[in-house]
Structures are given as C-alpha cells and as structure tokens.
Amino acid sequence: MTPRSQQDDAPPVDDFASQVLDVVDAIPPGRVMSYGDIAEYLAGAGAKGPGPRQVGRVMAVYGGAVAWWRVIHSDGTPAPGHDSVALRHYLAEGTPLRSARPPVRVDMRRARWPGSAPPR
DNA sequence: CGTGTGACACGTA
DNA sequence: TTACGTGCCACAC
C-alpha cells in the first residue's frame, strides 16, 4: 500500500481539537484533568507542541460538546463562565472538593486523573 | 508580517 | 492565600 498512512486528504477538522475532546470525553465522573495535563498527555500520545493554552482554546470553541467542568486549572479552580454549574456537577459526581464554596476548588491531589496510562 | 489577546502554568514576593 | 511578571503557542486584526 502506499506509504501513506490513513487518508492523505484527512483534512482533520482540527486534529488537535479532536484528540482533546476525545480525552475529555474519556475522563470518568469524579475525576478531572488540568489543561496542562491534557496537553502533556496528548504530547505523549503523539501530538507536538500542544500548550495548555491551545487546550483551553479548543475547550472554548468545542467545550460545549464535552464535560468541560472536568477540565480545570492546575490550581484546581474550574473554568470561568459557570462556576456554580461546575460545582453542581462536582457534588453530583462526588468529585473531591477542597472548597465547596467560591473560590470553588477541586482537590487535584485526589481528583486528578492520570489518563489511563501517563508517562511518568 | 508585527501586535495584541487568551477557558494556562510556574516562580517569586 | 493573593498578586505580579514571564514563557509558551495559536489565532485575529
């Protein structure tokens, strides 16, 4: 077969975005991942130079199609826009919170999801 | 093609 | 704990 891997036209809508959404969609309830974690996870998955900012950009555009509340800052603070909504999900999913009151903060130490098998 | 901005992260004060 | 400055990368103008 042609030395071409997969379809050459592959106009990957947004290859990077697709991977990010896939990872976020794989985060189980009660667990969360930081932008940097996702970027790092993708970096180990084959992606290149995915900065945490790029992950945030994807979430800002396609975030409405995934559990955006499971994607938070490295500090454990949820994304802006609907902190109360995120808190509602955390309580419903049993996410370990360090602060159940603004500033809402998730206990990253325990809620952090390694992503199945992260490079260590 | 330079400048500004942004759902970020990190170090230091 | 909060606040400020810096580095990083991609995109809009």
GROMACS .gro file of N, CA and C in nm, chain A:
model
  360
    1MET      N    1   0.078  -0.114   0.000
    1MET     CA    2   0.000   0.000   0.000
    1MET      C    3   0.083   0.122   0.000
    2THR      N    4   0.026   0.222  -0.039
    2THR     CA    5   0.105   0.345  -0.047
    2THR      C    6   0.160   0.377   0.091
    3PRO      N    7   0.273   0.425   0.087
    3PRO     CA    8   0.340   0.462   0.213
    3PRO      C    9   0.264   0.573   0.283
    4ARG      N   10   0.140   0.587   0.250
    4ARG     CA   11   0.063   0.698   0.310
    4ARG      C   12  -0.016   0.646   0.424
    5SER      N   13  -0.002   0.691   0.533
    5SER     CA   14  -0.079   0.642   0.647
    5SER      C   15  -0.216   0.708   0.648
    6GLN      N   16  -0.317   0.628   0.649
    6GLN     CA   17  -0.453   0.681   0.654
    6GLN      C   18  -0.482   0.767   0.532
    7GLN      N   19  -0.589   0.834   0.532
    7GLN     CA   20  -0.625   0.913   0.416
    7GLN      C   21  -0.536   1.033   0.406
    8ASP      N   22  -0.487   1.054   0.287
    8ASP     CA   23  -0.396   1.169   0.273
    8ASP      C   24  -0.474   1.299   0.285
    9ASP      N   25  -0.596   1.299   0.237
    9ASP     CA   26  -0.669   1.427   0.242
    9ASP      C   27  -0.699   1.463   0.387
   10ALA      N   28  -0.724   1.364   0.467
   10ALA     CA   29  -0.753   1.385   0.608
   10ALA      C   30  -0.751   1.528   0.649
   11PRO      N   31  -0.845   1.600   0.612
   11PRO     CA   32  -0.850   1.741   0.645
   11PRO      C   33  -0.894   1.751   0.783
   12PRO      N   34  -0.822   1.693   0.863
   12PRO     CA   35  -0.854   1.685   1.004
   12PRO      C   36  -0.915   1.811   1.047
   13VAL      N   37  -1.038   1.808   1.060
   13VAL     CA   38  -1.110   1.923   1.109
   13VAL      C   39  -1.021   2.004   1.199
   14ASP      N   40  -0.973   1.943   1.297
   14ASP     CA   41  -0.885   2.006   1.395
   14ASP      C   42  -0.827   1.891   1.471
   15ASP      N   43  -0.736   1.828   1.406
   15ASP     CA   44  -0.674   1.710   1.464
   15ASP      C   45  -0.656   1.726   1.614
   16PHE      N   46  -0.594   1.833   1.650
   16PHE     CA   47  -0.567   1.857   1.792
   16PHE      C   48  -0.696   1.863   1.872
   17ALA      N   49  -0.791   1.939   1.824
   17ALA     CA   50  -0.919   1.954   1.895
   17ALA      C   51  -0.985   1.819   1.912
   18SER      N   52  -0.979   1.739   1.808
   18SER     CA   53  -1.041   1.606   1.811
   18SER      C   54  -0.982   1.524   1.925
   19GLN      N   55  -0.852   1.529   1.937
   19GLN     CA   56  -0.785   1.450   2.042
   19GLN      C   57  -0.823   1.503   2.179
   20VAL      N   58  -0.825   1.632   2.193
   20VAL     CA   59  -0.860   1.692   2.323
   20VAL      C   60  -1.000   1.650   2.364
   21LEU      N   61  -1.094   1.662   2.272
   21LEU     CA   62  -1.232   1.627   2.303
   21LEU      C   63  -1.241   1.479   2.338
   22ASP      N   64  -1.161   1.400   2.271
   22ASP     CA   65  -1.164   1.256   2.296
   22ASP      C   66  -1.116   1.226   2.438
   23VAL      N   67  -1.012   1.294   2.479
   23VAL     CA   68  -0.957   1.272   2.613
   23VAL      C   69  -1.057   1.319   2.719
   24VAL      N   70  -1.110   1.437   2.699
   24VAL     CA   71  -1.205   1.492   2.796
   24VAL      C   72  -1.325   1.400   2.809
   25ASP      N   73  -1.366   1.347   2.697
   25ASP     CA   74  -1.482   1.258   2.697
   25ASP      C   75  -1.449   1.127   2.768
   26ALA      N   76  -1.321   1.101   2.783
   26ALA     CA   77  -1.278   0.976   2.847
   26ALA      C   78  -1.259   0.993   2.996
   27ILE      N   79  -1.265   1.115   3.041
   27ILE     CA   80  -1.249   1.138   3.185
   27ILE      C   81  -1.373   1.088   3.258
   28PRO      N   82  -1.354   0.994   3.350
   28PRO     CA   83  -1.466   0.936   3.424
   28PRO      C   84  -1.518   1.035   3.529
   29PRO      N   85  -1.641   1.018   3.569
   29PRO     CA   86  -1.703   1.106   3.668
   29PRO      C   87  -1.624   1.103   3.798
   30GLY      N   88  -1.622   1.213   3.865
   30GLY     CA   89  -1.550   1.218   3.992
   30GLY      C   90  -1.402   1.243   3.971
   31ARG      N   91  -1.362   1.255   3.845
   31ARG     CA   92  -1.221   1.279   3.815
   31ARG      C   93  -1.207   1.402   3.727
   32VAL      N   94  -1.093   1.464   3.728
   32VAL     CA   95  -1.071   1.584   3.647
   32VAL      C   96  -0.929   1.588   3.592
   33MET      N   97  -0.909   1.671   3.493
   33MET     CA   98  -0.774   1.687   3.437
   33MET      C   99  -0.748   1.835   3.412
   34SER      N  100  -0.628   1.876   3.434
   34SER     CA  101  -0.595   2.017   3.411
   34SER      C  102  -0.554   2.036   3.265
   35TYR      N  103  -0.564   2.157   3.218
   35TYR     CA  104  -0.528   2.188   3.079
   35TYR      C  105  -0.387   2.137   3.050
   36GLY      N  106  -0.299   2.164   3.143
   36GLY     CA  107  -0.160   2.122   3.123
   36GLY      C  108  -0.149   1.970   3.118
   37ASP      N  109  -0.229   1.903   3.198
   37ASP     CA  110  -0.225   1.756   3.200
   37ASP      C  111  -0.267   1.701   3.065
   38ILE      N  112  -0.374   1.755   3.012
   38ILE     CA  113  -0.424   1.709   2.882
   38ILE      C  114  -0.320   1.736   2.775
   39ALA      N  115  -0.261   1.852   2.782
   39ALA     CA  116  -0.157   1.888   2.684
   39ALA      C  117  -0.042   1.789   2.694
   40GLU      N  118  -0.005   1.759   2.816
   40GLU     CA  119   0.108   1.668   2.836
   40GLU      C  120   0.070   1.528   2.788
   41TYR      N  121  -0.051   1.488   2.818
   41TYR     CA  122  -0.100   1.356   2.778
   41TYR      C  123  -0.100   1.345   2.626
   42LEU      N  124  -0.148   1.448   2.561
   42LEU     CA  125  -0.150   1.450   2.414
   42LEU      C  126  -0.009   1.451   2.360
   43ALA      N  127   0.077   1.521   2.428
   43ALA     CA  128   0.216   1.528   2.383
   43ALA      C  129   0.276   1.388   2.382
   44GLY      N  130   0.238   1.308   2.481
   44GLY     CA  131   0.292   1.173   2.487
   44GLY      C  132   0.218   1.081   2.392
   45ALA      N  133   0.104   1.126   2.344
   45ALA     CA  134   0.024   1.043   2.254
   45ALA      C  135   0.068   1.062   2.110
   46GLY      N  136   0.153   1.160   2.087
   46GLY     CA  137   0.199   1.180   1.950
   46GLY      C  138   0.190   1.325   1.906
   47ALA      N  139   0.102   1.399   1.970
   47ALA     CA  140   0.085   1.539   1.931
   47ALA      C  141   0.214   1.615   1.959
   48LYS      N  142   0.229   1.729   1.895
   48LYS     CA  143   0.351   1.806   1.919
   48LYS      C  144   0.321   1.945   1.964
   49GLY      N  145   0.398   1.995   2.051
   49GLY     CA  146   0.385   2.134   2.098
   49GLY      C  147   0.247   2.176   2.139
   50PRO      N  148   0.169   2.089   2.201
   50PRO     CA  149   0.036   2.130   2.243
   50PRO      C  150   0.047   2.204   2.375
   51GLY      N  151   0.035   2.331   2.373
   51GLY     CA  152   0.046   2.405   2.500
   51GLY      C  153  -0.086   2.407   2.572
   52PRO      N  154  -0.084   2.426   2.700
   52PRO     CA  155  -0.207   2.431   2.780
   52PRO      C  156  -0.301   2.537   2.723
   53ARG      N  157  -0.248   2.640   2.667
   53ARG     CA  158  -0.331   2.746   2.610
   53ARG      C  159  -0.407   2.693   2.491
   54GLN      N  160  -0.346   2.606   2.415
   54GLN     CA  161  -0.413   2.552   2.296
   54GLN      C  162  -0.527   2.464   2.341
   55VAL      N  163  -0.506   2.392   2.449
   55VAL     CA  164  -0.613   2.306   2.502
   55VAL      C  165  -0.730   2.395   2.544
   56GLY      N  166  -0.697   2.504   2.611
   56GLY     CA  167  -0.802   2.597   2.656
   56GLY      C  168  -0.876   2.655   2.537
   57ARG      N  169  -0.803   2.683   2.431
   57ARG     CA  170  -0.866   2.739   2.312
   57ARG      C  171  -0.967   2.640   2.255
   58VAL      N  172  -0.929   2.514   2.248
   58VAL     CA  173  -1.018   2.409   2.196
   58VAL      C  174  -1.144   2.402   2.282
   59MET      N  175  -1.124   2.401   2.413
   59MET     CA  176  -1.238   2.392   2.505
   59MET      C  177  -1.331   2.512   2.488
   60ALA      N  178  -1.272   2.625   2.462
   60ALA     CA  179  -1.353   2.746   2.447
   60ALA      C  180  -1.439   2.739   2.323
   61VAL      N  181  -1.391   2.662   2.225
   61VAL     CA  182  -1.464   2.653   2.098
   61VAL      C  183  -1.557   2.532   2.095
   62TYR      N  184  -1.504   2.416   2.133
   62TYR     CA  185  -1.583   2.294   2.130
   62TYR      C  186  -1.621   2.244   2.268
   63GLY      N  187  -1.582   2.319   2.369
   63GLY     CA  188  -1.607   2.275   2.508
   63GLY      C  189  -1.753   2.239   2.532
   64GLY      N  190  -1.842   2.307   2.462
   64GLY     CA  191  -1.985   2.282   2.483
   64GLY      C  192  -2.027   2.142   2.445
   65ALA      N  193  -1.937   2.067   2.382
   65ALA     CA  194  -1.971   1.932   2.337
   65ALA      C  195  -1.916   1.825   2.431
   66VAL      N  196  -1.852   1.868   2.538
   66VAL     CA  197  -1.793   1.770   2.631
   66VAL      C  198  -1.813   1.816   2.775
   67ALA      N  199  -1.767   1.732   2.867
   67ALA     CA  200  -1.780   1.768   3.009
   67ALA      C  201  -1.672   1.869   3.046
   68TRP      N  202  -1.690   1.991   3.006
   68TRP     CA  203  -1.590   2.098   3.031
   68TRP      C  204  -1.560   2.116   3.179
   69TRP      N  205  -1.657   2.081   3.265
   69TRP     CA  206  -1.636   2.101   3.408
   69TRP      C  207  -1.530   2.004   3.462
   70ARG      N  208  -1.497   1.901   3.381
   70ARG     CA  209  -1.394   1.806   3.426
   70ARG      C  210  -1.257   1.855   3.383
   71VAL      N  211  -1.254   1.967   3.316
   71VAL     CA  212  -1.126   2.026   3.274
   71VAL      C  213  -1.106   2.155   3.352
   72ILE      N  214  -1.010   2.155   3.441
   72ILE     CA  215  -0.989   2.272   3.525
   72ILE      C  216  -0.844   2.317   3.526
   73HIS      N  217  -0.820   2.425   3.599
   73HIS     CA  218  -0.683   2.479   3.605
   73HIS      C  219  -0.596   2.389   3.692
   74SER      N  220  -0.469   2.410   3.683
   74SER     CA  221  -0.375   2.331   3.763
   74SER      C  222  -0.393   2.360   3.910
   75ASP      N  223  -0.451   2.473   3.941
   75ASP     CA  224  -0.476   2.509   4.082
   75ASP      C  225  -0.596   2.433   4.138
   76GLY      N  226  -0.681   2.383   4.048
   76GLY     CA  227  -0.799   2.312   4.094
   76GLY      C  228  -0.923   2.399   4.079
   77THR      N  229  -0.906   2.518   4.027
   77THR     CA  230  -1.021   2.607   4.007
   77THR      C  231  -1.083   2.578   3.870
   78PRO      N  232  -1.215   2.566   3.864
   78PRO     CA  233  -1.285   2.537   3.740
   78PRO      C  234  -1.282   2.654   3.644
   79ALA      N  235  -1.316   2.626   3.519
   79ALA     CA  236  -1.315   2.730   3.416
   79ALA      C  237  -1.421   2.835   3.448
   80PRO      N  238  -1.403   2.953   3.396
   80PRO     CA  239  -1.495   3.064   3.419
   80PRO      C  240  -1.624   3.045   3.340
   81GLY      N  241  -1.717   3.131   3.366
   81GLY     CA  242  -1.843   3.123   3.292
   81GLY      C  243  -1.955   3.068   3.377
   82HIS      N  244  -1.928   2.954   3.440
   82HIS     CA  245  -2.035   2.890   3.518
   82HIS      C  246  -1.979   2.811   3.635
   83ASP      N  247  -1.911   2.875   3.721
   83ASP     CA  248  -1.851   2.805   3.835
   83ASP      C  249  -1.959   2.730   3.912
   84SER      N  250  -2.072   2.795   3.932
   84SER     CA  251  -2.180   2.730   4.010
   84SER      C  252  -2.227   2.604   3.939
   85VAL      N  253  -2.231   2.608   3.808
   85VAL     CA  254  -2.275   2.490   3.732
   85VAL      C  255  -2.175   2.378   3.752
   86ALA      N  256  -2.049   2.413   3.747
   86ALA     CA  257  -1.944   2.312   3.765
   86ALA      C  258  -1.956   2.252   3.905
   87LEU      N  259  -1.971   2.336   4.002
   87LEU     CA  260  -1.983   2.289   4.140
   87LEU      C  261  -2.098   2.189   4.152
   88ARG      N  262  -2.207   2.220   4.085
   88ARG     CA  263  -2.324   2.131   4.084
   88ARG      C  264  -2.285   1.994   4.032
   89HIS      N  265  -2.208   1.987   3.928
   89HIS     CA  266  -2.164   1.859   3.871
   89HIS      C  267  -2.070   1.787   3.967
   90TYR      N  268  -1.982   1.863   4.030
   90TYR     CA  269  -1.885   1.801   4.123
   90TYR      C  270  -1.958   1.732   4.237
   91LEU      N  271  -2.056   1.801   4.291
   91LEU     CA  272  -2.133   1.744   4.402
   91LEU      C  273  -2.210   1.622   4.355
   92ALA      N  274  -2.257   1.627   4.232
   92ALA     CA  275  -2.337   1.516   4.179
   92ALA      C  276  -2.249   1.396   4.143
   93GLU      N  277  -2.124   1.423   4.105
   93GLU     CA  278  -2.035   1.313   4.065
   93GLU      C  279  -1.946   1.269   4.180
   94GLY      N  280  -1.951   1.342   4.287
   94GLY     CA  281  -1.870   1.304   4.404
   94GLY      C  282  -1.725   1.343   4.386
   95THR      N  283  -1.701   1.447   4.312
   95THR     CA  284  -1.562   1.492   4.293
   95THR      C  285  -1.508   1.549   4.424
   96PRO      N  286  -1.393   1.503   4.464
   96PRO     CA  287  -1.329   1.552   4.587
   96PRO      C  288  -1.303   1.701   4.580
   97LEU      N  289  -1.372   1.776   4.660
   97LEU     CA  290  -1.352   1.922   4.659
   97LEU      C  291  -1.273   1.966   4.780
   98ARG      N  292  -1.196   2.068   4.760
   98ARG     CA  293  -1.118   2.124   4.870
   98ARG      C  294  -1.193   2.244   4.923
   99SER      N  295  -1.279   2.298   4.835
   99SER     CA  296  -1.357   2.417   4.871
   99SER      C  297  -1.493   2.407   4.803
  100ALA      N  298  -1.596   2.383   4.878
  100ALA     CA  299  -1.730   2.371   4.818
  100ALA      C  300  -1.793   2.509   4.805
  101ARG      N  301  -1.713   2.611   4.820
  101ARG     CA  302  -1.767   2.750   4.815
  101ARG      C  303  -1.666   2.839   4.747
  102PRO      N  304  -1.707   2.928   4.667
  102PRO     CA  305  -1.617   3.018   4.592
  102PRO      C  306  -1.510   3.074   4.681
  103PRO      N  307  -1.384   3.072   4.642
  103PRO     CA  308  -1.348   3.016   4.512
  103PRO      C  309  -1.354   2.864   4.515
  104VAL      N  310  -1.438   2.809   4.429
  104VAL     CA  311  -1.453   2.664   4.422
  104VAL      C  312  -1.323   2.600   4.377
  105ARG      N  313  -1.277   2.504   4.454
  105ARG     CA  314  -1.152   2.438   4.415
  105ARG      C  315  -1.163   2.288   4.431
  106VAL      N  316  -1.116   2.216   4.331
  106VAL     CA  317  -1.121   2.070   4.335
  106VAL      C  318  -0.991   2.016   4.395
  107ASP      N  319  -1.003   1.910   4.467
  107ASP     CA  320  -0.883   1.850   4.527
  107ASP      C  321  -0.805   1.774   4.421
  108MET      N  322  -0.725   1.847   4.347
  108MET     CA  323  -0.647   1.788   4.239
  108MET      C  324  -0.571   1.666   4.288
  109ARG      N  325  -0.517   1.676   4.408
  109ARG     CA  326  -0.436   1.566   4.462
  109ARG      C  327  -0.509   1.433   4.448
  110ARG      N  328  -0.641   1.436   4.461
  110ARG     CA  329  -0.714   1.308   4.454
  110ARG      C  330  -0.801   1.298   4.331
  111ALA      N  331  -0.847   1.410   4.280
  111ALA     CA  332  -0.938   1.406   4.165
  111ALA      C  333  -0.861   1.399   4.033
  112ARG      N  334  -0.734   1.428   4.036
  112ARG     CA  335  -0.654   1.425   3.915
  112ARG      C  336  -0.656   1.288   3.851
  113TRP      N  337  -0.695   1.284   3.728
  113TRP     CA  338  -0.700   1.155   3.655
  113TRP      C  339  -0.578   1.143   3.565
  114PRO      N  340  -0.496   1.043   3.586
  114PRO     CA  341  -0.372   1.023   3.511
  114PRO      C  342  -0.396   0.996   3.364
  115GLY      N  343  -0.517   0.966   3.326
  115GLY     CA  344  -0.542   0.945   3.183
  115GLY      C  345  -0.508   0.804   3.140
  116SER      N  346  -0.546   0.706   3.219
  116SER     CA  347  -0.529   0.569   3.176
  116SER      C  348  -0.386   0.519   3.194
  117ALA      N  349  -0.292   0.584   3.134
  117ALA     CA  350  -0.152   0.540   3.145
  117ALA      C  351  -0.059   0.651   3.102
  118PRO      N  352  -0.034   0.742   3.189
  118PRO     CA  353   0.052   0.856   3.157
  118PRO      C  354   0.197   0.821   3.175
  119PRO      N  355   0.279   0.893   3.103
  119PRO     CA  356   0.423   0.873   3.112
  119PRO      C  357   0.469   0.922   3.246
  120ARG      N  358   0.544   0.871   3.310
  120ARG     CA  359   0.584   0.927   3.440
  120ARG      C  360   0.724   0.951   3.436
   0.00000   0.00000   0.00000
